[in-house]
Coordinates of C-alpha atoms and ligand atoms in Angstrom, one line a residue:
X1 CA 99.1 -17.2 43.7
X2 CA 97.5 -14.9 46.3
X3 CA 95.0 -16.4 48.7
X4 CA 93.4 -13.1 49.5
X5 CA 90.3 -11.8 47.7
X6 CA 90.5 -8.1 47.0
X7 CA 87.9 -6.2 48.9
X8 CA 86.3 -2.9 47.8
X9 CA 84.4 -0.6 50.2
X10 CA 81.0 0.3 48.9
X11 CA 79.0 3.0 50.6
X12 CA 75.3 2.5 49.8
X13 CA 74.7 6.2 50.5
X14 CA 77.3 7.3 48.0
X15 CA 75.5 8.0 44.7
X16 CA 78.6 7.4 42.7
X17 CA 78.5 3.7 43.7
X18 CA 74.8 3.2 44.1
X19 CA 73.7 2.0 40.6
X20 CA 70.6 0.2 41.8
X21 CA 67.5 2.3 42.0
X22 CA 65.4 1.6 45.1
X23 CA 61.7 2.2 45.2
X24 CA 59.2 2.1 48.1
X25 CA 57.4 -1.3 48.4
X26 CA 54.0 0.5 48.4
X27 CA 55.0 3.5 46.2
X28 CA 52.2 5.9 45.5
X29 CA 51.0 5.9 41.9
X30 CA 52.5 8.6 39.7
X31 CA 49.9 10.0 37.4
X32 CA 50.7 9.4 33.7
X33 CA 50.0 12.2 31.3
X34 CA 49.8 10.5 28.0
X35 CA 50.6 12.6 24.9
X36 CA 48.3 12.1 21.9
X37 CA 50.2 11.0 18.8
X38 CA 49.3 10.4 15.2
X39 CA 50.8 7.7 13.0
X40 CA 50.2 4.4 11.3
X41 CA 49.7 2.3 14.4
X42 CA 47.7 5.0 16.1
X43 CA 45.3 4.9 13.1
X44 CA 45.0 1.1 13.1
X45 CA 44.5 1.2 16.9
X46 CA 41.8 4.0 16.6
X47 CA 40.0 2.1 13.9
X48 CA 40.0 -1.1 16.0
X49 CA 38.9 0.6 19.2
X50 CA 36.1 2.6 17.6
X51 CA 35.0 -0.5 15.7
X52 CA 34.9 -2.7 18.8
X53 CA 33.2 -0.1 20.8
X54 CA 30.6 0.4 18.1
X55 CA 30.0 -3.3 18.0
X56 CA 29.5 -3.4 21.7
X57 CA 27.0 -0.6 21.7
X58 CA 25.1 -1.6 18.6
X59 CA 24.9 -5.4 18.7
X60 CA 22.3 -5.5 21.4
X61 CA 20.0 -3.1 19.4
X62 CA 20.0 -5.3 16.3
X63 CA 17.1 -7.7 16.0
X64 CA 16.5 -10.4 13.4
X65 CA 12.9 -11.5 13.1
X66 CA 12.0 -9.8 16.3
X67 CA 14.8 -11.5 18.2
X68 CA 17.7 -9.6 19.7
X69 CA 20.9 -10.7 17.9
X70 CA 22.8 -11.4 21.1
X71 CA 20.8 -12.0 24.3
X72 CA 21.7 -14.1 27.3
X73 CA 18.2 -14.8 28.5
X74 CA 18.9 -16.2 31.9
X75 CA 15.3 -16.4 33.2
X76 CA 14.3 -18.6 30.3
X77 CA 17.7 -20.4 30.3
X78 CA 18.6 -19.8 26.7
X79 CA 21.3 -17.8 24.9
X80 CA 20.6 -16.2 21.5
X81 CA 23.9 -15.7 19.8
X82 CA 23.8 -14.5 16.2
X83 CA 20.7 -16.4 15.3
X84 CA 21.6 -19.7 17.1
X85 CA 19.9 -20.6 20.3
X86 CA 21.9 -22.3 23.0
X87 CA 20.2 -24.1 25.8
X88 CA 21.6 -25.4 29.1
X89 CA 22.1 -28.7 27.3
X90 CA 24.5 -26.9 25.0
X91 CA 26.7 -25.8 27.8
X92 CA 29.4 -28.0 26.5
X93 CA 29.3 -26.2 23.1
X94 CA 29.6 -22.9 24.8
X95 CA 32.5 -24.1 26.9
X96 CA 34.0 -25.3 23.6
X97 CA 33.5 -21.9 22.1
X98 CA 35.4 -20.3 25.0
X99 CA 38.2 -22.8 24.7
X100 CA 38.4 -21.9 20.9
X101 CA 38.6 -18.2 21.8
X102 CA 41.4 -19.0 24.3
X103 CA 43.4 -21.0 21.8
X104 CA 42.8 -18.2 19.2
X105 CA 44.3 -15.8 21.7
X106 CA 47.3 -18.0 22.3
X107 CA 47.8 -18.5 18.6
X108 CA 47.7 -14.7 17.9
X109 CA 49.9 -14.0 20.9
X110 CA 52.6 -16.5 19.8
X111 CA 52.7 -14.8 16.4
X112 CA 52.2 -11.2 17.1
X113 CA 52.8 -10.7 20.9
X114 CA 50.4 -8.6 22.9
X115 CA 48.2 -7.3 20.0
X116 CA 45.1 -8.3 22.0
X117 CA 46.2 -6.0 24.9
X118 CA 47.2 -3.1 22.6
X119 CA 44.4 -3.1 20.1
X120 CA 41.3 -5.0 21.4
X121 CA 41.2 -5.5 25.1
X122 CA 38.1 -3.9 26.7
X123 CA 40.4 -2.1 29.3
X124 CA 42.4 -0.6 26.4
X125 CA 39.2 0.3 24.5
X126 CA 37.5 2.1 27.4
X127 CA 40.7 3.7 28.6
X128 CA 41.2 5.0 25.0
X129 CA 37.8 6.6 24.9
X130 CA 38.2 8.1 28.4
X131 CA 41.6 9.6 27.4
X132 CA 40.2 10.9 24.2
X133 CA 37.5 12.7 26.2
X134 CA 40.1 14.0 28.6
X135 CA 42.2 15.5 25.8
X136 CA 39.2 17.1 24.2
X137 CA 38.1 18.7 27.5
X138 CA 41.3 19.5 29.4
X139 CA 43.6 19.9 26.4
X140 CA 47.0 18.5 25.5
X141 CA 49.5 16.7 27.8
X142 CA 51.2 20.0 28.9
X143 CA 47.8 21.8 29.4
X144 CA 46.6 18.9 31.6
X145 CA 49.7 18.9 33.7
X146 CA 49.4 22.7 34.2
X147 CA 45.8 22.4 35.0
X148 CA 46.5 19.7 37.7
X149 CA 49.2 21.9 39.2
X150 CA 47.0 25.0 39.2
X151 CA 45.0 26.1 42.2
X152 CA 41.3 25.4 42.0
X153 CA 39.4 28.1 40.2
X154 CA 36.2 28.4 38.3
X155 CA 37.7 27.3 35.0
X156 CA 39.5 24.3 36.5
X157 CA 36.3 23.2 38.3
X158 CA 34.3 23.5 35.2
X159 CA 36.8 21.5 33.1
X160 CA 37.0 18.8 35.8
X161 CA 33.3 18.6 36.2
X162 CA 32.8 18.3 32.4
X163 CA 35.4 15.6 32.2
X164 CA 33.9 13.5 35.0
X165 CA 30.4 14.0 33.7
X166 CA 31.5 12.8 30.3
X167 CA 33.2 9.8 31.8
X168 CA 30.1 9.0 33.9
X169 CA 27.9 9.3 30.9
X170 CA 30.1 6.8 28.9
X171 CA 30.3 4.5 32.0
X172 CA 26.5 4.6 32.4
X173 CA 26.0 3.8 28.8
X174 CA 28.4 0.9 29.1
X175 CA 26.6 -0.5 32.2
X176 CA 23.2 -0.1 30.7
X177 CA 24.3 -1.8 27.4
X178 CA 26.0 -4.6 29.3
X179 CA 22.8 -5.4 31.2
X180 CA 21.0 -5.1 27.8
X181 CA 22.7 -8.3 26.8
X182 CA 20.9 -10.1 29.6
X183 CA 17.6 -8.2 29.6
X184 CA 16.1 -7.2 26.2
X185 CA 17.6 -3.7 25.6
X186 CA 14.5 -2.4 23.9
X187 CA 12.5 -3.1 27.1
X188 CA 15.4 -2.2 29.5
X189 CA 15.9 1.4 28.4
X190 CA 12.3 2.5 28.8
X191 CA 11.8 0.4 31.9
X192 CA 15.0 1.9 33.5
X193 CA 13.9 5.5 33.1
X194 CA 10.3 4.8 34.2
X195 CA 11.6 2.7 37.2
X196 CA 9.6 -0.2 35.8
X197 CA 12.2 -3.0 35.9
X198 CA 10.8 -5.8 38.0
X199 CA 14.2 -7.1 39.2
X200 CA 16.3 -5.0 41.5
X201 CA 19.3 -6.9 40.2
X202 CA 19.2 -5.1 36.9
X203 CA 19.6 -1.8 38.8
X204 CA 22.4 -3.3 40.8
X205 CA 24.3 -4.5 37.8
X206 CA 23.8 -1.3 35.9
X207 CA 25.2 0.6 38.9
X208 CA 28.0 -1.9 39.3
X209 CA 29.2 -1.8 35.7
X210 CA 28.9 2.0 35.6
X211 CA 31.1 2.3 38.6
X212 CA 33.6 -0.3 37.5
X213 CA 34.0 1.3 34.1
X214 CA 34.4 4.8 35.6
X215 CA 37.0 3.6 38.0
X216 CA 38.9 1.3 35.7
X217 CA 39.1 3.5 32.6
X218 CA 39.1 6.9 34.3
X219 CA 41.2 6.4 37.4
X220 CA 43.0 3.1 37.4
X221 CA 43.9 2.8 33.7
X222 CA 47.4 1.2 33.4
X223 CA 47.1 -0.1 37.0
X224 CA 44.6 -2.7 35.8
X225 CA 47.1 -4.0 33.2
X226 CA 50.0 -3.9 35.6
X227 CA 48.5 -5.3 38.8
X228 CA 45.1 -6.8 38.1
X229 CA 45.2 -8.5 34.7
X230 CA 46.2 -12.2 35.0
X231 CA 46.7 -12.5 31.3
X232 CA 49.5 -9.9 31.4
X233 CA 51.3 -12.2 33.8
X234 CA 51.1 -15.5 32.1
X235 CA 51.2 -14.6 28.4
X236 CA 55.0 -14.3 28.4
X237 CA 55.1 -18.1 28.5
X238 CA 53.7 -18.0 24.9
X239 CA 56.5 -15.7 23.8
X240 CA 59.7 -17.1 22.2
X241 CA 62.6 -15.4 20.4
X242 CA 60.5 -15.3 17.2
X243 CA 57.4 -13.5 18.6
X244 CA 56.8 -10.0 17.3
X245 CA 57.4 -7.5 20.1
X246 CA 57.7 -3.7 20.2
X247 CA 61.5 -3.1 20.7
X248 CA 64.0 -0.4 20.7
X249 CA 67.2 -1.1 18.7
X250 CA 70.0 -0.3 21.1
X251 CA 72.6 -1.1 18.5
X252 CA 71.3 1.7 16.4
X253 CA 70.1 4.1 19.1
X254 CA 73.0 4.1 21.6
X255 CA 74.7 6.1 22.8
X256 CA 71.7 8.3 23.0
X257 CA 71.9 12.1 23.4
X258 CA 70.5 15.4 22.1
X259 CA 72.2 17.0 19.2
X260 CA 71.5 19.6 16.5
X261 CA 69.5 18.4 13.6
X262 CA 72.3 19.2 11.3
X263 CA 74.9 17.3 13.3
X264 CA 76.2 13.9 12.0
X265 CA 75.7 11.5 14.9
X266 CA 78.7 9.4 13.9
X267 CA 81.0 12.4 14.0
X268 CA 79.8 13.3 17.5
X269 CA 79.9 9.7 18.7
X270 CA 76.1 9.3 19.2
X271 CA 73.6 6.8 18.0
X272 CA 70.2 7.7 16.5
X273 CA 68.3 8.2 19.7
X274 CA 68.0 11.9 20.3
X275 CA 66.8 11.2 23.9
X276 CA 63.7 13.4 23.3
X277 CA 61.6 11.2 25.6
X278 CA 58.6 11.2 23.1
X279 CA 58.4 7.4 23.3
X280 CA 57.9 7.7 27.1
X281 CA 55.4 10.5 26.9
X282 CA 53.0 8.7 24.5
X283 CA 53.2 5.4 26.4
X284 CA 49.9 4.6 28.2
X285 CA 51.7 2.6 30.8
X286 CA 54.4 5.2 31.3
X287 CA 57.4 2.9 30.6
X288 CA 60.6 3.6 28.7
X289 CA 60.8 1.0 25.9
X290 CA 64.6 1.7 25.7
X291 CA 65.0 -0.2 29.0
X292 CA 64.2 -3.4 27.1
X293 CA 61.2 -5.8 26.9
X294 CA 59.0 -5.2 30.0
X295 CA 55.8 -6.9 31.1
X296 CA 54.2 -3.5 31.5
X297 CA 54.4 -3.0 27.7
X298 CA 50.9 -3.7 26.2
X299 CA 52.2 -3.7 22.6
X300 CA 50.2 -0.7 21.5
X301 CA 53.0 0.6 19.2
X302 CA 52.3 4.2 20.0
X303 CA 56.1 4.6 20.9
X304 CA 56.8 3.4 17.3
X305 CA 54.6 6.2 15.9
X306 CA 56.3 8.8 18.2
X307 CA 59.8 7.7 17.4
X308 CA 59.1 7.5 13.7
X309 CA 57.9 11.1 13.7
X310 CA 61.1 12.1 15.5
X311 CA 63.2 10.2 13.0
X312 CA 61.4 11.8 10.2
X313 CA 62.1 15.3 11.6
X314 CA 65.8 14.4 12.1
X315 CA 65.9 12.9 8.5
X316 CA 67.0 9.5 10.0
X317 CA 65.6 6.2 8.8
X318 CA 62.4 5.2 10.6
X319 CA 62.3 2.0 12.7
X320 CA 64.5 2.8 15.7
X321 CA 61.6 1.4 17.7
X322 CA 59.7 -1.2 15.7
X323 CA 57.8 -4.4 15.7
X324 CA 60.6 -7.0 15.6
X325 CA 61.8 -10.2 17.2
X326 CA 64.6 -10.9 19.6
X327 CA 66.2 -13.0 16.8
X328 CA 66.1 -10.1 14.4
X329 CA 67.5 -7.7 17.0
X330 CA 70.5 -10.0 17.3
X331 CA 70.9 -10.0 13.5
X332 CA 69.6 -13.6 13.1
X333 CA 66.9 -15.0 10.9
X334 CA 63.4 -15.0 12.4
X335 CA 60.6 -17.4 11.4
X336 CA 56.9 -16.6 11.4
X337 CA 55.8 -20.2 11.2
X338 CA 57.4 -22.5 13.8
X339 CA 56.4 -25.7 15.7
X340 CA 54.6 -23.7 18.4
X341 CA 52.5 -21.7 16.0
X342 CA 51.7 -24.9 14.0
X343 CA 50.7 -26.6 17.2
X344 CA 48.3 -23.8 18.3
X345 CA 47.0 -23.4 14.7
X346 CA 46.3 -27.1 14.3
X347 CA 44.6 -27.4 17.6
X348 CA 42.5 -24.3 16.7
X349 CA 41.5 -25.7 13.2
X350 CA 40.5 -29.1 14.7
X351 CA 38.4 -27.5 17.5
X352 CA 36.7 -25.1 15.1
X353 CA 35.9 -27.9 12.7
X354 CA 34.5 -30.1 15.4
X355 CA 32.5 -27.2 16.8
X356 CA 31.1 -26.3 13.4
X357 CA 30.1 -29.9 12.8
X358 CA 28.5 -30.3 16.2
X359 CA 26.6 -27.0 15.8
X360 CA 25.5 -27.9 12.2
X361 CA 24.2 -31.4 13.2
X362 CA 22.6 -30.2 16.5
X363 CA 18.9 -31.3 16.7
X364 CA 16.4 -28.5 17.3
X365 CA 14.4 -30.8 19.6
X366 CA 15.0 -32.3 23.0
X367 CA 13.1 -35.0 24.8
X368 CA 13.4 -36.1 28.4
X369 CA 11.2 -38.8 29.9
X370 CA 10.6 -39.1 33.7
X371 CA 8.7 -42.1 35.0
X372 CA 6.0 -41.3 37.5
X373 CA 7.5 -42.5 40.8
X374 CA 4.2 -42.5 42.7
X375 CA 2.8 -45.7 41.2
X376 CA 4.7 -48.4 39.5
X377 CA 1.7 -49.3 37.3
X378 CA -2.0 -49.6 37.3
X379 CA -4.8 -51.4 35.4
X380 CA -7.0 -49.0 33.4
X381 CA -10.6 -49.3 32.4
X382 CA -9.7 -51.4 29.3
X383 CA -8.0 -53.9 31.6
X384 CA -4.6 -52.9 30.2
X385 CA -1.5 -52.3 32.2
X386 CA -0.8 -48.6 32.3
X387 CA 2.4 -46.6 33.3
X388 CA 2.5 -42.8 33.8
X389 CA 5.3 -40.6 32.6
X390 CA 6.1 -36.9 32.3
X391 CA 7.7 -35.9 29.0
X392 CA 9.8 -32.7 28.7
X393 CA 9.5 -31.7 25.1
X394 CA 11.6 -28.8 23.9
X395 CA 11.2 -27.1 20.6
X396 CA 14.7 -25.6 20.2
X397 CA 13.9 -24.0 16.8
X398 CA 12.6 -20.6 16.0
X399 CA 9.4 -21.8 14.3
X400 CA 6.1 -23.2 15.5
X401 CA 6.4 -27.0 15.3
X402 CA 4.0 -29.9 15.7
X403 CA 5.5 -33.2 17.1
X404 CA 4.0 -36.7 17.1
X405 CA 5.0 -38.8 20.0
X406 CA 5.2 -42.6 19.6
X407 CA 6.4 -45.3 21.9
X408 CA 8.0 -48.7 20.9
X409 CA 10.1 -51.4 22.4
X410 CA 7.5 -54.1 23.3
X411 CA 4.5 -55.7 21.6
X412 CA 1.3 -53.7 21.5
X413 CA 2.6 -50.8 23.6
X414 CA 0.9 -47.5 22.8
X415 CA 0.1 -44.1 24.1
X416 CA -3.2 -43.7 25.8
X417 CA -4.6 -40.3 24.9
X418 CA -3.3 -37.4 22.8
X419 CA 0.0 -37.9 21.1
X420 CA 0.3 -34.8 18.9
X421 CA 1.6 -31.5 20.3
X422 CA 2.2 -28.1 18.8
X423 CA 4.9 -26.0 20.5
X424 CA 5.8 -22.4 20.0
X425 CA 9.4 -21.5 19.1
X426 CA 11.7 -22.1 22.1
X427 CA 8.9 -23.6 24.1
X428 CA 9.5 -26.2 26.7
X429 CA 6.4 -28.2 27.6
X430 CA 5.8 -30.8 30.4
X431 CA 3.5 -33.4 29.0
X432 CA 1.9 -35.9 31.4
X433 CA 1.5 -39.1 29.4
X434 CA 0.1 -42.6 30.0
X435 CA 1.4 -45.6 28.1
X436 CA -0.6 -48.9 28.0
X437 CA 0.0 -52.5 27.0
X438 CA -2.0 -55.7 27.1
X439 CA -1.2 -57.8 30.2
X440 CA -0.4 -60.7 27.8
X441 CA 2.3 -58.6 26.1
X442 CA 4.3 -58.4 29.4
X443 CA 6.9 -61.2 29.3
X444 CA 8.8 -59.7 32.1
X445 CA 8.1 -57.3 35.0
X446 CA 10.4 -54.7 33.4
X447 CA 10.5 -53.8 29.7
X448 CA 12.8 -51.3 28.0
X449 CA 10.8 -48.9 25.9
X450 CA 11.6 -45.9 23.8
X451 CA 9.7 -42.7 23.3
X452 CA 10.1 -41.0 19.9
X453 CA 9.3 -37.4 19.0
X454 CA 9.0 -36.6 15.3
X455 CA 8.4 -33.2 13.8
X456 CA 5.5 -33.3 11.3
X457 CA 7.0 -30.8 8.9
X458 CA 10.6 -32.2 8.8
X459 CA 11.5 -35.9 8.8
X460 CA 15.0 -35.1 9.9
X461 CA 13.9 -33.5 13.2
X462 CA 13.3 -36.5 15.4
X463 CA 14.6 -37.6 18.8
X464 CA 14.4 -40.7 21.0
X465 CA 14.5 -41.1 24.8
X466 CA 14.6 -44.4 26.7
X467 CA 12.6 -45.4 29.7
X468 CA 11.1 -48.5 31.3
X469 CA 7.6 -50.1 31.3
X470 CA 6.7 -51.9 34.5
X471 CA 4.0 -54.5 35.1
X472 CA 3.0 -57.4 37.4
X473 CA 5.1 -60.5 37.3
X474 CA 4.0 -62.6 34.2
X475 CA 2.1 -65.7 35.0
X476 CA 4.3 -68.7 34.1
X477 CA 2.6 -72.1 33.2
Ligands
SF4_501 S1 56.3 0.8 25.4 FE1 55.4 1.3 23.4 S2 54.2 -0.4 22.8 FE2 54.7 -0.7 25.0 S3 52.9 0.1 26.0 FE3 54.4 1.8 25.9 S4 53.9 2.9 24.0 FE4 52.8 0.9 23.9
SF4_502 S1 61.3 8.7 20.7 FE1 63.0 7.7 19.6 S2 64.6 9.3 19.6 FE2 63.1 10.0 21.1 S3 63.8 9.1 23.0 FE3 62.4 7.6 22.2 S4 63.8 6.2 21.1 FE4 64.9 8.1 21.4

């Protein structure tokens, strides 16, 4: 047996041996000219994107009983979400809601891959509307490419100005609407145009979101997905060989090559891919799905529509590019329901049930009691021992409510003064309150007492809060 290893000279400059493509580390972005395409998935995507955008722009204008349907009222520390009011005390519930959304996303991703990215992500939605405007103003892919290559003239300047003006209009509407979820929109819009907004922050955030939308959806587009989005990076861990992904079938498509429509691919030794490049031209991230599964693929399925239209023209069966799984591509069985999907699904159902229960049994009243730290106790005009407190009573409902405050926990303890209070919807009231007891009732220096707030109109709306009642040391005989 020879002890020598055969050596082959490879010249990296020789293109015949250089199979690896090298790119600059900081390569300049190549502008992607996306071709508009029609098809089943494009229709689903359009519906989803217009629907979501409509929801975004309309929801803040919908009011129920005079209350904005979704309003994050930060100055008053309460969030109105579809008729429910969330207070700082409900922060856990809101965190819970976010966790449910995250698990919902994981569940969907495990089943259907990147449908969130392709059909519902705000970056996708706004890029879609910006591209739609671009197509209407500058024309088709070829016309846009020609326009960019042409020297500046009046027509080009007008088209570019119109495009950027339309983008800025949408971006401004987006920024204004976004702030309208934190500042009542029906006040924000007139206040904005009459320069009557008291807080400069509102102007700042409108400007910020206008600029962010214009840059992200107009200029950066796929760069956001490729380089800025963390979800794009880690979602592959939720993928397995049964996850639905957009894939090209190389067994059917290769070897690729152009041919006459009348030619039989088998006779000329070709697969079904006619190498027309349509799938690349319609791709919003500019990739070639025929190179295999790539993290740049947002799963929008536009390449499926493009390829299906080509297959139809060639009178080949559709589905050369399709939603499929790695298992199916290898000719194996693929399961929709598997341990991972059951796990995410079960976790989701449990969390949603617990959230619904907690939300349904949440009391629309809150009571906090703070002892007056200035004086431990005093003797009042009746000769009783008196302690002072400040009660924070919150009416967390959307109706005017009267509450009766009582105190218990030791013999003869009672409230000195008014004990009935009427609160407006969502009102938080600080109530100074004195509690008295006969000196003879004090068996210790320190008694545990409990304050109770009971709604007059609804026996189920009641709450308790513990505190202490202090007095002099009891006389022992
Ligand atoms: S490869 Fe296809 S599915 Fe993926 S982003 Fe491009 S067009 Fe969309
Ligand atoms: S659209 Fe279909 S036929 Fe055309 S290059 Fe892409 S995979 Fe091949």
